[in-house]
Coordinates of C-alpha atoms in Angstrom, one line a residue:
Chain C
X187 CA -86.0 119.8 -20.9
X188 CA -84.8 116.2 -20.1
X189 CA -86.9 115.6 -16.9
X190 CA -84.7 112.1 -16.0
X191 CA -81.4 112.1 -17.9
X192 CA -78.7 109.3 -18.0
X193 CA -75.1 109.3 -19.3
X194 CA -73.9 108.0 -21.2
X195 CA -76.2 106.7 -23.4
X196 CA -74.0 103.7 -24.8
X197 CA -70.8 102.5 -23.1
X198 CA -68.8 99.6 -24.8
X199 CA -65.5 98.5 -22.2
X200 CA -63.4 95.7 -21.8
X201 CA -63.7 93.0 -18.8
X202 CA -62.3 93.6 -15.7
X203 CA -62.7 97.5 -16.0
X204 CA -64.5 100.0 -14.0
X205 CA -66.9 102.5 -15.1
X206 CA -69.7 104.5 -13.8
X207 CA -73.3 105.7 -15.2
X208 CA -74.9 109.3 -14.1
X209 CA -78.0 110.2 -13.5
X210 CA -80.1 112.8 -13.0
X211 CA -83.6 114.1 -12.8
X212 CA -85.1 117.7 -12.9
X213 CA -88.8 116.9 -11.3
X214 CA -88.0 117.4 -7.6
X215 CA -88.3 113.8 -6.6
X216 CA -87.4 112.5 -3.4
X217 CA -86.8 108.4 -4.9
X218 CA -84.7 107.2 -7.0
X219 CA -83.9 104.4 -8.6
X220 CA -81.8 101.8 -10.5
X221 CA -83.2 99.2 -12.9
X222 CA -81.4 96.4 -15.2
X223 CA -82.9 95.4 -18.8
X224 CA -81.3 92.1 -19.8
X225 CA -81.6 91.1 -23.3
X226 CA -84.9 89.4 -22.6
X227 CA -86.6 92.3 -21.9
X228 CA -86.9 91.8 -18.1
X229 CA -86.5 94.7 -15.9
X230 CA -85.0 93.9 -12.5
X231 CA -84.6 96.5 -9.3
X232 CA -81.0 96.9 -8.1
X233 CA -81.3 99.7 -6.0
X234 CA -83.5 102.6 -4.6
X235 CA -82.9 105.4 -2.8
X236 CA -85.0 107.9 -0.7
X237 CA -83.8 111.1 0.2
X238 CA -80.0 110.3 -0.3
X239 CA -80.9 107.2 1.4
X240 CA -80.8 103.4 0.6
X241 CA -83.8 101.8 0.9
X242 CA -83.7 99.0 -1.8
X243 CA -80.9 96.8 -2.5
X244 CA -81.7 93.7 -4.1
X245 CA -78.8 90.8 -4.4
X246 CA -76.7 92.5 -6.7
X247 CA -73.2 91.7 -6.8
X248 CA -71.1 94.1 -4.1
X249 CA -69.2 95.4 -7.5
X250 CA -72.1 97.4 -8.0
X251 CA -72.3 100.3 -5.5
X252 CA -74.9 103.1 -6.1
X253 CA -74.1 106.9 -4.9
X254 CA -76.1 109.2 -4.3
X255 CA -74.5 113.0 -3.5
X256 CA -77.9 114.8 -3.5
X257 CA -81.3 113.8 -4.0
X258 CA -81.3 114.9 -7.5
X259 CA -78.7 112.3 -8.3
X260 CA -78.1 108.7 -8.3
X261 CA -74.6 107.2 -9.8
X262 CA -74.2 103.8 -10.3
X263 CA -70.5 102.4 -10.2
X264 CA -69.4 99.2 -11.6
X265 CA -66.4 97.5 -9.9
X266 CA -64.8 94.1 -12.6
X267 CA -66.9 95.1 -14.9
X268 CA -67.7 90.9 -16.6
X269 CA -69.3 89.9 -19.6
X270 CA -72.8 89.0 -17.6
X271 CA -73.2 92.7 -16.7
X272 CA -73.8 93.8 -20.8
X273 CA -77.3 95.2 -20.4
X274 CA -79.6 98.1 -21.0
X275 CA -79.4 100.5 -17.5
X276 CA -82.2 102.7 -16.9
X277 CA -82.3 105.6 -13.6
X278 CA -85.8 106.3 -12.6
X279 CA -87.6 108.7 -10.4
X280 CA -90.7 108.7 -8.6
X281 CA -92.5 111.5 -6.7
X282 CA -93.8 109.0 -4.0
X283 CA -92.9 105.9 -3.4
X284 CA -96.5 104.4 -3.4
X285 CA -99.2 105.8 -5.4
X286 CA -97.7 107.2 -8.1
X287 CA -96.1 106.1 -11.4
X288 CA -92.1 105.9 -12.2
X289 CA -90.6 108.6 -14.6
X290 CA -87.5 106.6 -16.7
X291 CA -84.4 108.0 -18.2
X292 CA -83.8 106.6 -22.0
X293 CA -81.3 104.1 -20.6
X294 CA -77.7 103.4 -20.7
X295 CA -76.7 100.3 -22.9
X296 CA -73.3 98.8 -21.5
X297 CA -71.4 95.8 -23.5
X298 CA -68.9 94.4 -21.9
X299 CA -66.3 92.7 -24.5
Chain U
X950 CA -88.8 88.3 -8.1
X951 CA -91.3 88.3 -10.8
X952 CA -94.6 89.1 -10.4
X953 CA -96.6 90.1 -13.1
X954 CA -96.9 87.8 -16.7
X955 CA -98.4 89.1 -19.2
X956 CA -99.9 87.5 -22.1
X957 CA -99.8 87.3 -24.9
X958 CA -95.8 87.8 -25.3
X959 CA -96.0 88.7 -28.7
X960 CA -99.3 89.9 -30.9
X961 CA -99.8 91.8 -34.2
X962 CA -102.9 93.5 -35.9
X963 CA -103.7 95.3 -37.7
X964 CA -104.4 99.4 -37.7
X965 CA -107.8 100.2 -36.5
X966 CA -108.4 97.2 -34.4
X967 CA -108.2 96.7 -30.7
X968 CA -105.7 95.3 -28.9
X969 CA -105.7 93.8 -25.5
X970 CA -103.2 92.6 -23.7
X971 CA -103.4 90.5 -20.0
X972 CA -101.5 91.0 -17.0
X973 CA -101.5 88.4 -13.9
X974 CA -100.0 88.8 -10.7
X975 CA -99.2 86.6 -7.5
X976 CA -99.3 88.7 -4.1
X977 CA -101.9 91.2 -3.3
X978 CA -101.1 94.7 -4.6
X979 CA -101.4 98.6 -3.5
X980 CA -101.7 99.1 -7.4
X981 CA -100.8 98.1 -11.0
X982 CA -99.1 100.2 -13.5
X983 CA -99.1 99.7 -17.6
X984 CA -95.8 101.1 -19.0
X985 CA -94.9 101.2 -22.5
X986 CA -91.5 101.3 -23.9
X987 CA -90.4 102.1 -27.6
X988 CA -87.6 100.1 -29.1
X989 CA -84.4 101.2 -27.8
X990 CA -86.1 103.5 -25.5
X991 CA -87.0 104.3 -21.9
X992 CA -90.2 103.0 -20.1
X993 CA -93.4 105.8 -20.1
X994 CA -95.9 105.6 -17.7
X995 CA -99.5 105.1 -18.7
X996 CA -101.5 104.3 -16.5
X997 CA -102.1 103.2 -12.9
X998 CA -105.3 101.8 -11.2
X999 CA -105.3 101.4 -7.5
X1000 CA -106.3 97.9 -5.8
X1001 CA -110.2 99.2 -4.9
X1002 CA -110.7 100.8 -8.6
X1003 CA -112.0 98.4 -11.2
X1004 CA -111.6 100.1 -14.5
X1005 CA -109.9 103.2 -15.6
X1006 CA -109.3 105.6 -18.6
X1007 CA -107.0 107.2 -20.8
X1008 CA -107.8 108.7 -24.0
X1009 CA -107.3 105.2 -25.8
X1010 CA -106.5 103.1 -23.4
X1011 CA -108.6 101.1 -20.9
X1012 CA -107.4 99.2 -17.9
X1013 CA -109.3 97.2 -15.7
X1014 CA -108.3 95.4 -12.5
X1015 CA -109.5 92.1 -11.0
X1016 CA -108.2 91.7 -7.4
X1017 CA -110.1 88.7 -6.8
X1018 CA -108.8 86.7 -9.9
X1019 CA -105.1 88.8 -9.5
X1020 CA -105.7 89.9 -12.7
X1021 CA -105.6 93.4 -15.4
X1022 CA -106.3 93.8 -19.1
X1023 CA -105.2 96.9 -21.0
X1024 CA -107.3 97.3 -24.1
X1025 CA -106.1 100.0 -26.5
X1026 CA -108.4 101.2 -28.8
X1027 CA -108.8 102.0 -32.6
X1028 CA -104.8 101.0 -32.5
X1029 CA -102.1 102.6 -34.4
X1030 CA -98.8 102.6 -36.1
X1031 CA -97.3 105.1 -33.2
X1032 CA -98.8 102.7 -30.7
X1033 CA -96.2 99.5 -31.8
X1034 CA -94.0 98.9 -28.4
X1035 CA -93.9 96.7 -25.7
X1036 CA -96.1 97.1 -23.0
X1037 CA -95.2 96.0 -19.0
X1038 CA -97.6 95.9 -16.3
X1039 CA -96.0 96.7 -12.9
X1040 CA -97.3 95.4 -9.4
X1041 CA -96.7 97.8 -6.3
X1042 CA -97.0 96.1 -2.7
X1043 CA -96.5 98.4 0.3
X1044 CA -94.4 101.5 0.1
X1045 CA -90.5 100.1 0.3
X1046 CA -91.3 97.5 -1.8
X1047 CA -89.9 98.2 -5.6
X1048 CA -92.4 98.0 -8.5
X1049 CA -91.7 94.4 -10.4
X1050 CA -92.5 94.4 -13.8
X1051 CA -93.9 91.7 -16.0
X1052 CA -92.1 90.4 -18.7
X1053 CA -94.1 92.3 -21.4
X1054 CA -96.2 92.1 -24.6
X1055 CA -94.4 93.0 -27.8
X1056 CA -97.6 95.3 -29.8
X1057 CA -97.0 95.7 -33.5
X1058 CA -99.8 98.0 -35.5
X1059 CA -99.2 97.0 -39.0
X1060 CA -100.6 100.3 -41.2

């Protein structure tokens, strides 16, 4: 039982088109967030939410816009999608926001052609 | 912004031996998290040691944290194939802050 699940897994789409990623988790977690892998390896925060509610949002472009319809799920939306924003997605949950580690989904790798 | 650096970026050994990797940080810290992440997979949680603990253990792995020199280690022991991955430490400040991850150290176990 997939306890922080992301779809889809791979999304290949053309610039200037929008799509969006899904995510879920099953562990009852009240935080959820958004992170970007860039071919490098780094992970960046985009966005986290608490509750339903924002409480992260780090300069990412305004094409990007998180929703969040329940505390079980966090959506991310891409606006333009342009060839800079080909890069490995990952959702993640945590049960507090503090002391205690982040449970990751398996990712979402967009390429943007 | 960054905040943790881990070196080395890149080490091999071979199966059996130890491996330790290093982890500094810049700001002071609530606590530091070591992650691992399998190629073309998701991050897992390892470990986490809290700013006022000083060493910790999992099964294999050993972390240890120095506040005063911003500084971790995570030593895996008696290494294995499985264990090939990168590995991210993770610095968490106070509790709306997001964790910021290092920029990882690529493991390879060579059987």
């Amino acid at each position: 039982d997939t306890a922080v699940s992301q779809t889809p897994k791979y999304l290949v789409t053309q610039m200037g088109n929008d799509k969006s990623i899904k995510c879920e988790q099953n562990l009852g977690h009240d935080t959820m967030y958004w992170y970007k892998q860039d071919s490098k390896k780094f992970l960046k925060i985009m966005f986290s939410y608490n509750n339903k509610e924002l409480i992260i949002n780090e300069t990412v472009p305004n094409r990007f816009s998180p929703k969040s319809p329940d505390k079980a799920h966090l959506n991310l939306h891409i606006n333009s999608l342009e060839l800079g924003d080909s890069a490995v997605y990952f959702c993640a949950s945590s049960q507090d926001r503090v002391y205690y580690g982040y449970t990751f989904g398996s990712g979402t790798r967009l390429t943007v052609v | 912004s960054q905040q943790g650096e881990e070196d080395p970026q890149a080490l091999s050994i071979q199966e059996g031996e130890n491996a330790t990797m290093n982890c500094s940080y810049k700001t002071s810290i609530n606590n530091l998290q070591w992650y691992r992440q399998n190629s073309g997979r998701g991050l897992v949680h390892l470990i986490l040691i809290r700013s006022n603990e000083r060493e910790k253990h999992s099964g294999r792995l050993r972390v240890t944290l120095d506040t005063s020199k911003k500084s971790s280690s995570l030593l895996i022991t008696a290494s294995r194939a499985a264990d090939t991955a990168s590995y991210f430490c993770a610095t968490k400040n106070s509790g709306n802050t997001p964790l910021v991850f290092g920029k990882g150290t690529r493991l390879s176990v060579i059987a």
